[in-house]
Amino acid sequence: SPDDPEILEQYCDFMEEYLNQGILEAQMEREQRERYIRLLRQKLKVKTTLSTCVRLFQNLMKTGDYVQAEEILGLIRNGIGKRSSGF
């Protein structure tokens, strides 16, 4: 996993586009989506932004991880901007 925030951002953007093309078989899509979720979590550790939280929430919902999705929704509802310079 990339440690450089700029590379991490670019990789996350790539993964999002790749997954949104809808060309992967179900099992492969799940594996790639889980990889994307790990990258988004890593990105949140560097800088918490609304955009990253929304992307993470959407992908957790797509994988059926509703408990984790609700935790991210809680971050959004509690105003992550108050705790970070993300937005």
GROMACS .gro file of C-alpha atoms in nm:
model
   87
    1SER     CA    1   0.000   0.000   0.000
    2PRO     CA    2   0.133   0.340  -0.089
    3ASP     CA    3   0.240   0.565   0.198
    4ASP     CA    4   0.272   0.890   0.002
    5PRO     CA    5  -0.060   1.079   0.036
    6GLU     CA    6  -0.050   1.198  -0.326
    7ILE     CA    7   0.010   0.847  -0.462
    8LEU     CA    8  -0.260   0.714  -0.229
    9GLU     CA    9  -0.504   0.973  -0.367
   10GLN     CA   10  -0.423   0.879  -0.727
   11TYR     CA   11  -0.453   0.507  -0.653
   12CYS     CA   12  -0.790   0.555  -0.482
   13ASP     CA   13  -0.916   0.754  -0.782
   14PHE     CA   14  -0.799   0.477  -1.015
   15MET     CA   15  -0.965   0.205  -0.806
   16GLU     CA   16  -1.292   0.397  -0.796
   17GLU     CA   17  -1.299   0.435  -1.175
   18TYR     CA   18  -1.201   0.071  -1.224
   19LEU     CA   19  -1.475  -0.057  -0.994
   20ASN     CA   20  -1.740   0.172  -1.143
   21GLN     CA   21  -1.686   0.030  -1.493
   22GLY     CA   22  -1.884  -0.280  -1.395
   23ILE     CA   23  -1.664  -0.519  -1.595
   24LEU     CA   24  -1.546  -0.743  -1.311
   25GLU     CA   25  -1.693  -1.079  -1.216
   26ALA     CA   26  -1.861  -1.080  -0.875
   27GLN     CA   27  -1.578  -1.244  -0.677
   28MET     CA   28  -1.309  -1.029  -0.839
   29GLU     CA   29  -1.516  -0.715  -0.783
   30ARG     CA   30  -1.556  -0.800  -0.415
   31GLU     CA   31  -1.181  -0.855  -0.373
   32GLN     CA   32  -1.097  -0.530  -0.551
   33ARG     CA   33  -1.363  -0.337  -0.359
   34GLU     CA   34  -1.219  -0.468  -0.030
   35ARG     CA   35  -0.873  -0.352  -0.143
   36TYR     CA   36  -1.022  -0.011  -0.226
   37ILE     CA   37  -1.185   0.003   0.119
   38ARG     CA   38  -0.847  -0.065   0.282
   39LEU     CA   39  -0.692   0.216   0.077
   40LEU     CA   40  -0.969   0.457   0.174
   41ARG     CA   41  -0.921   0.368   0.542
   42GLN     CA   42  -0.549   0.434   0.504
   43LYS     CA   43  -0.631   0.766   0.340
   44LEU     CA   44  -0.857   0.860   0.634
   45LYS     CA   45  -0.568   0.803   0.873
   46VAL     CA   46  -0.365   1.060   0.682
   47LYS     CA   47  -0.644   1.317   0.641
   48THR     CA   48  -1.014   1.290   0.719
   49THR     CA   49  -1.221   1.448   0.446
   50LEU     CA   50  -1.589   1.436   0.361
   51SER     CA   51  -1.510   1.304   0.014
   52THR     CA   52  -1.313   1.007   0.148
   53CYS     CA   53  -1.580   0.931   0.409
   54VAL     CA   54  -1.853   0.932   0.143
   55ARG     CA   55  -1.650   0.706  -0.086
   56LEU     CA   56  -1.581   0.468   0.200
   57PHE     CA   57  -1.946   0.469   0.307
   58GLN     CA   58  -2.066   0.391  -0.046
   59ASN     CA   59  -1.826   0.101  -0.085
   60LEU     CA   60  -1.901  -0.045   0.257
   61MET     CA   61  -2.269  -0.042   0.161
   62LYS     CA   62  -2.191  -0.218  -0.168
   63THR     CA   63  -2.006  -0.493   0.019
   64GLY     CA   64  -2.286  -0.526   0.275
   65ASP     CA   65  -2.074  -0.408   0.569
   66TYR     CA   66  -2.354  -0.206   0.722
   67VAL     CA   67  -2.204  -0.185   1.070
   68GLN     CA   68  -1.886  -0.019   0.943
   69ALA     CA   69  -2.089   0.196   0.704
   70GLU     CA   70  -2.295   0.323   0.995
   71GLU     CA   71  -1.977   0.415   1.184
   72ILE     CA   72  -1.858   0.620   0.886
   73LEU     CA   73  -2.201   0.780   0.859
   74GLY     CA   74  -2.164   0.873   1.225
   75LEU     CA   75  -1.836   1.048   1.146
   76ILE     CA   76  -2.010   1.246   0.875
   77ARG     CA   77  -2.307   1.333   1.097
   78ASN     CA   78  -2.084   1.441   1.384
   79GLY     CA   79  -1.912   1.695   1.164
   80ILE     CA   80  -1.570   1.557   1.084
   81GLY     CA   81  -1.480   1.907   0.965
   82LYS     CA   82  -1.478   2.022   1.326
   83ARG     CA   83  -1.203   1.774   1.406
   84SER     CA   84  -0.993   1.812   1.096
   85SER     CA   85  -0.888   2.055   0.831
   86GLY     CA   86  -1.030   1.821   0.568
   87PHE     CA   87  -1.306   2.060   0.462
   0.00000   0.00000   0.00000
